[in-house]
XYZ file of C-alpha atoms in Angstrom:
346
model
C 59.031 -2.277 113.522
C 57.122 -1.091 110.422
C 60.175 -1.687 108.248
C 60.480 -5.188 109.687
C 56.842 -5.939 108.804
C 57.299 -4.604 105.300
C 60.379 -6.776 104.913
C 58.247 -9.840 105.665
C 55.602 -8.985 103.048
C 55.820 -9.578 99.322
C 54.969 -6.775 96.908
C 51.311 -6.912 95.866
C 52.052 -4.808 92.786
C 54.779 -7.234 91.711
C 52.554 -10.271 92.268
C 49.722 -8.764 90.210
C 52.177 -7.770 87.466
C 53.577 -11.316 87.357
C 50.058 -12.787 87.263
C 48.862 -10.512 84.443
C 52.058 -11.159 82.472
C 51.710 -14.927 82.888
C 48.028 -14.930 81.896
C 48.849 -12.829 78.820
C 51.590 -15.273 77.770
C 49.301 -18.239 78.439
C 46.435 -16.948 76.299
C 48.903 -15.988 73.576
C 50.105 -19.613 73.591
C 46.510 -20.872 73.531
C 45.588 -18.819 70.464
C 47.138 -21.240 67.933
C 45.586 -24.440 69.380
C 42.197 -22.719 69.581
C 42.311 -21.379 66.023
C 43.513 -24.499 64.182
C 42.290 -28.089 63.883
C 43.935 -30.247 66.548
C 43.384 -33.989 66.604
C 45.426 -36.953 67.771
C 42.746 -39.554 67.069
C 43.888 -42.985 65.844
C 43.114 -43.914 62.245
C 41.700 -47.351 61.373
C 44.015 -49.798 59.675
C 43.877 -49.715 55.882
C 46.329 -50.524 53.086
C 46.240 -48.741 49.754
C 45.434 -50.996 46.826
C 48.011 -50.286 44.112
C 48.127 -52.025 40.682
C 51.006 -54.298 41.714
C 48.940 -55.495 44.689
C 45.960 -56.262 42.457
C 48.230 -58.414 40.282
C 49.614 -60.097 43.398
C 46.102 -60.921 44.634
C 45.194 -62.321 41.216
C 41.792 -62.372 39.611
C 39.937 -59.523 37.901
C 38.233 -57.565 40.684
C 34.957 -55.765 40.151
C 34.904 -52.096 41.088
C 32.195 -51.227 43.607
C 31.491 -47.521 44.143
C 30.542 -46.768 47.753
C 28.766 -43.645 48.967
C 27.633 -42.407 52.364
C 25.007 -39.745 53.037
C 24.511 -38.630 56.652
C 21.027 -37.265 57.269
C 21.329 -36.650 60.989
C 23.470 -37.294 64.060
C 20.848 -37.412 66.842
C 23.452 -38.424 69.439
C 26.864 -36.753 69.411
C 28.593 -37.716 72.664
C 32.271 -36.870 72.280
C 33.152 -37.486 75.942
C 32.018 -41.124 75.685
C 33.094 -41.581 72.030
C 29.502 -42.502 71.163
C 27.580 -41.367 68.098
C 24.268 -42.360 66.559
C 24.077 -41.787 62.808
C 21.020 -41.688 60.580
C 22.565 -42.476 57.212
C 22.198 -43.898 53.722
C 24.783 -46.287 52.272
C 24.950 -46.620 48.494
C 26.672 -49.285 46.396
C 26.999 -49.095 42.628
C 28.414 -52.111 40.791
C 28.115 -54.358 37.740
C 25.539 -56.921 38.834
C 26.792 -59.339 36.169
C 30.110 -59.622 38.010
C 29.016 -59.809 41.639
C 25.713 -60.497 43.390
C 23.834 -58.093 45.648
C 23.720 -60.751 48.370
C 27.509 -60.727 48.652
C 27.766 -56.937 48.528
C 25.077 -56.720 51.215
C 27.300 -58.516 53.737
C 29.210 -55.312 54.508
C 29.926 -54.384 58.123
C 30.461 -51.111 59.969
C 33.531 -51.500 62.156
C 33.189 -50.566 65.849
C 29.476 -49.985 65.330
C 26.133 -51.531 66.219
C 23.328 -51.550 63.673
C 20.145 -50.212 65.268
C 17.999 -50.262 62.125
C 18.697 -51.365 58.566
C 16.249 -51.386 55.688
C 16.135 -53.921 52.924
C 18.088 -52.716 49.897
C 16.257 -50.465 47.469
C 17.652 -51.174 44.023
C 17.757 -49.464 40.660
C 19.302 -50.575 37.368
C 21.368 -48.176 35.245
C 22.661 -50.047 32.228
C 24.810 -52.888 33.514
C 25.119 -51.228 36.911
C 22.944 -51.920 39.914
C 22.542 -49.234 42.576
C 21.645 -50.541 46.029
C 20.558 -48.186 48.793
C 20.441 -49.078 52.484
C 18.718 -46.771 54.992
C 20.453 -47.243 58.307
C 20.645 -46.075 61.870
C 23.800 -47.141 63.670
C 25.570 -46.533 66.953
C 29.237 -45.797 66.421
C 31.755 -46.354 69.222
C 34.924 -44.995 67.730
C 38.388 -44.614 69.215
C 39.189 -41.012 70.134
C 42.230 -39.468 71.776
C 41.684 -36.927 74.561
C 45.350 -36.185 75.239
C 44.805 -32.487 74.464
C 41.438 -32.041 76.227
C 39.970 -29.375 76.465
C 41.760 -28.087 73.338
C 41.002 -31.167 71.264
C 39.144 -31.409 67.989
C 38.201 -34.828 66.660
C 38.236 -36.931 63.520
C 35.370 -39.408 63.496
C 36.090 -42.372 61.230
C 33.278 -44.458 59.743
C 34.768 -47.681 58.416
C 32.946 -50.129 56.128
C 34.481 -53.558 55.489
C 33.153 -56.586 53.627
C 34.617 -59.632 55.348
C 33.028 -62.041 52.856
C 34.938 -60.609 49.883
C 38.600 -60.299 48.936
C 40.411 -57.694 46.804
C 40.749 -60.316 44.070
C 36.942 -60.199 43.751
C 35.980 -56.625 44.642
C 37.737 -53.285 44.856
C 35.985 -50.482 46.717
C 36.043 -47.079 45.040
C 34.942 -43.797 46.581
C 35.741 -40.091 46.509
C 35.099 -36.949 48.537
C 31.926 -36.340 46.507
C 30.586 -39.706 47.708
C 30.595 -38.524 51.337
C 27.813 -35.987 51.815
C 26.016 -34.466 54.777
C 22.605 -32.957 55.208
C 23.189 -29.183 54.770
C 20.773 -28.550 57.661
C 22.798 -30.734 60.041
C 23.748 -28.796 63.191
C 25.642 -30.021 66.264
C 25.857 -27.718 69.281
C 29.442 -26.649 69.930
C 30.882 -28.539 66.967
C 31.326 -27.910 63.264
C 32.353 -30.188 60.394
C 35.303 -28.401 58.794
C 36.699 -31.136 56.563
C 36.169 -34.655 55.327
C 38.302 -37.433 53.906
C 37.710 -40.703 52.073
C 40.187 -43.543 51.748
C 39.756 -46.931 50.081
C 41.909 -50.032 50.192
C 41.951 -53.297 52.059
C 42.262 -54.684 55.574
C 44.806 -57.393 56.336
C 44.110 -59.932 59.085
C 46.776 -62.350 60.276
C 45.576 -65.925 60.725
C 47.274 -69.106 61.895
C 46.517 -72.641 60.755
C 46.726 -75.824 62.832
C 50.222 -76.374 61.481
C 51.115 -72.919 62.893
C 51.757 -71.543 59.450
C 50.801 -67.947 59.122
C 48.541 -66.611 56.425
C 46.882 -63.318 55.569
C 43.230 -62.605 54.867
C 42.469 -59.449 52.895
C 39.098 -57.703 52.769
C 38.005 -54.554 50.896
C 37.543 -51.517 53.131
C 36.501 -47.881 52.792
C 36.915 -45.256 55.513
C 34.833 -42.068 55.598
C 36.276 -39.442 57.949
C 34.718 -36.248 59.298
C 36.763 -33.558 61.044
C 34.803 -31.941 63.882
C 36.190 -28.666 65.255
C 35.254 -27.453 68.709
C 33.862 -23.988 67.962
C 33.499 -22.874 71.578
C 35.951 -22.212 74.404
C 33.481 -22.761 77.245
C 35.208 -25.909 78.527
C 38.611 -24.231 78.390
C 37.483 -21.105 80.228
C 35.460 -23.071 82.787
C 38.482 -25.202 83.565
C 41.308 -22.679 83.397
C 39.989 -19.441 84.921
C 39.069 -20.894 88.364
C 42.508 -22.567 88.554
C 44.251 -19.271 87.813
C 42.129 -17.366 90.345
C 42.829 -19.949 93.059
C 46.555 -19.708 92.373
C 46.398 -15.899 92.459
C 44.715 -16.010 95.880
C 47.384 -18.443 97.040
C 50.232 -16.113 95.994
C 48.535 -13.077 97.559
C 49.003 -14.718 100.985
C 52.662 -13.714 100.611
C 51.535 -10.074 100.945
C 49.858 -10.619 104.339
C 51.469 -9.372 107.537
C 52.941 -12.520 109.153
C 53.221 -10.821 112.560
C 49.466 -10.415 113.107
C 47.938 -12.852 110.618
C 50.227 -15.872 110.622
C 47.321 -18.222 111.341
C 45.213 -16.574 108.631
C 48.022 -16.997 106.111
C 48.245 -20.734 106.757
C 44.455 -21.187 106.825
C 44.086 -19.297 103.535
C 46.751 -21.505 101.953
C 44.923 -24.595 103.199
C 41.661 -23.156 101.833
C 43.160 -22.744 98.341
C 44.377 -26.359 98.377
C 40.953 -27.526 99.584
C 39.268 -25.461 96.860
C 41.531 -27.063 94.252
C 40.705 -30.568 95.447
C 36.975 -29.761 95.405
C 37.264 -28.205 91.952
C 38.984 -31.354 90.687
C 35.621 -33.122 91.046
C 34.055 -30.451 88.821
C 36.806 -30.976 86.238
C 36.257 -34.747 86.365
C 32.524 -34.335 85.774
C 33.091 -32.528 82.465
C 36.124 -34.542 81.316
C 36.294 -37.803 79.361
C 37.285 -40.914 81.301
C 40.773 -41.988 80.258
C 43.644 -44.015 81.648
C 46.231 -41.382 80.785
C 46.943 -37.782 81.732
C 45.191 -35.169 79.634
C 46.170 -31.542 79.153
C 43.541 -30.577 81.744
C 45.188 -32.919 84.272
C 48.561 -31.293 83.638
C 47.070 -27.816 84.146
C 45.527 -28.927 87.442
C 48.704 -30.609 88.713
C 50.834 -27.558 87.916
C 48.543 -25.288 89.940
C 48.112 -27.856 92.720
C 51.842 -28.317 93.327
C 52.306 -24.544 93.108
C 49.762 -24.047 95.899
C 51.431 -26.794 97.947
C 54.778 -25.016 97.520
C 53.307 -21.700 98.678
C 51.663 -23.435 101.659
C 55.018 -24.906 102.750
C 56.717 -21.510 102.553
C 53.810 -19.903 104.419
C 54.496 -22.216 107.360
C 57.726 -20.261 107.761
C 56.352 -16.856 106.761
C 57.647 -15.249 109.976
C 61.262 -15.946 109.065
C 61.172 -15.527 105.269
C 62.012 -12.071 103.997
C 59.537 -10.373 101.634
C 62.259 -10.132 99.000
C 62.573 -13.917 98.947
C 58.793 -14.268 98.742
C 58.923 -12.125 95.601
C 61.698 -14.356 94.242
C 59.717 -17.518 95.053
C 56.614 -16.191 93.268
C 58.596 -15.041 90.236
C 60.321 -18.442 90.090
C 56.963 -20.238 90.196
C 55.640 -18.152 87.298
C 58.815 -18.812 85.284
C 58.460 -22.553 85.941
C 54.774 -22.372 84.986
C 55.590 -20.601 81.733
C 58.121 -23.314 80.847
C 55.716 -26.117 81.802
C 52.797 -24.647 79.846
C 55.002 -24.116 76.775
C 56.184 -27.730 77.094
C 52.607 -29.046 77.420
C 51.292 -26.953 74.524
C 54.306 -27.411 72.246
C 52.779 -30.329 70.234
C 49.834 -28.031 69.447
C 52.014 -25.069 68.469
C 54.028 -26.786 65.736
């Protein structure tokens, strides 16, 4: 009788060994995504202005140097892709070639101006320097495909829709994008920046249905924000792993005396997963596509469902096969996690 009971129970030592091995492999895989910058954020449209293009546009464009200084970011809401910037925009140009009124018609793309001062101007030789103190709300496009392992590139795009590249060419460099050295954002760190100038092309259609292009000078200032904490990752992942461990341990219960307890424990793990999904949703961005966190949850959820189904027949399944089932699940999990994390490992 005792041998028969043992034959119906999985090996606890084996299950714990499989769990520890899987967790070790998982955190080894997570090391690279955690330690390097990972972003899949879309980049605003911009075309590089090369000499042949300038000739094609015609005219003799005036070079306008553009600078951006960020004093503060009082609102940094990654989950809702919403940022409030306290910034200074600088333009330096030959005032004999282009008027300040026309330069002042610049726009921040995907942004709402909260406050904007009148331009403060200064003359340096033939150049006029115009400074605008601004507070703006930026609603940029971010990708959360790799949440909670995602870092983000926030793009600040300035376009002048009243000018063309035949009149004005924007010029800027990395030195023209500066941040307040005392700027601190909890959980995030600026690790890099990028500046790109060029022009935006808009397709238009006339009444005769003939297509035409409108070109406007554009400059894009980009800041790379790295997530310097792993709180979200640990909060999301560890409870899922513990719930799955409890689910697999039901294979080690004696099905002769505790058959009902085995099934009820399996149901409890599934219920706990469903309840925990609401916690995950509360700390996740709202998207219309599956994120990495959703994949992690679904893997564990279907694993617990599989164990529940086998537990319904625990009285007739040999302990050896329960060991095989558990080992197979961990092998499948390892393959699935490698597949999900592969874009971040290359």
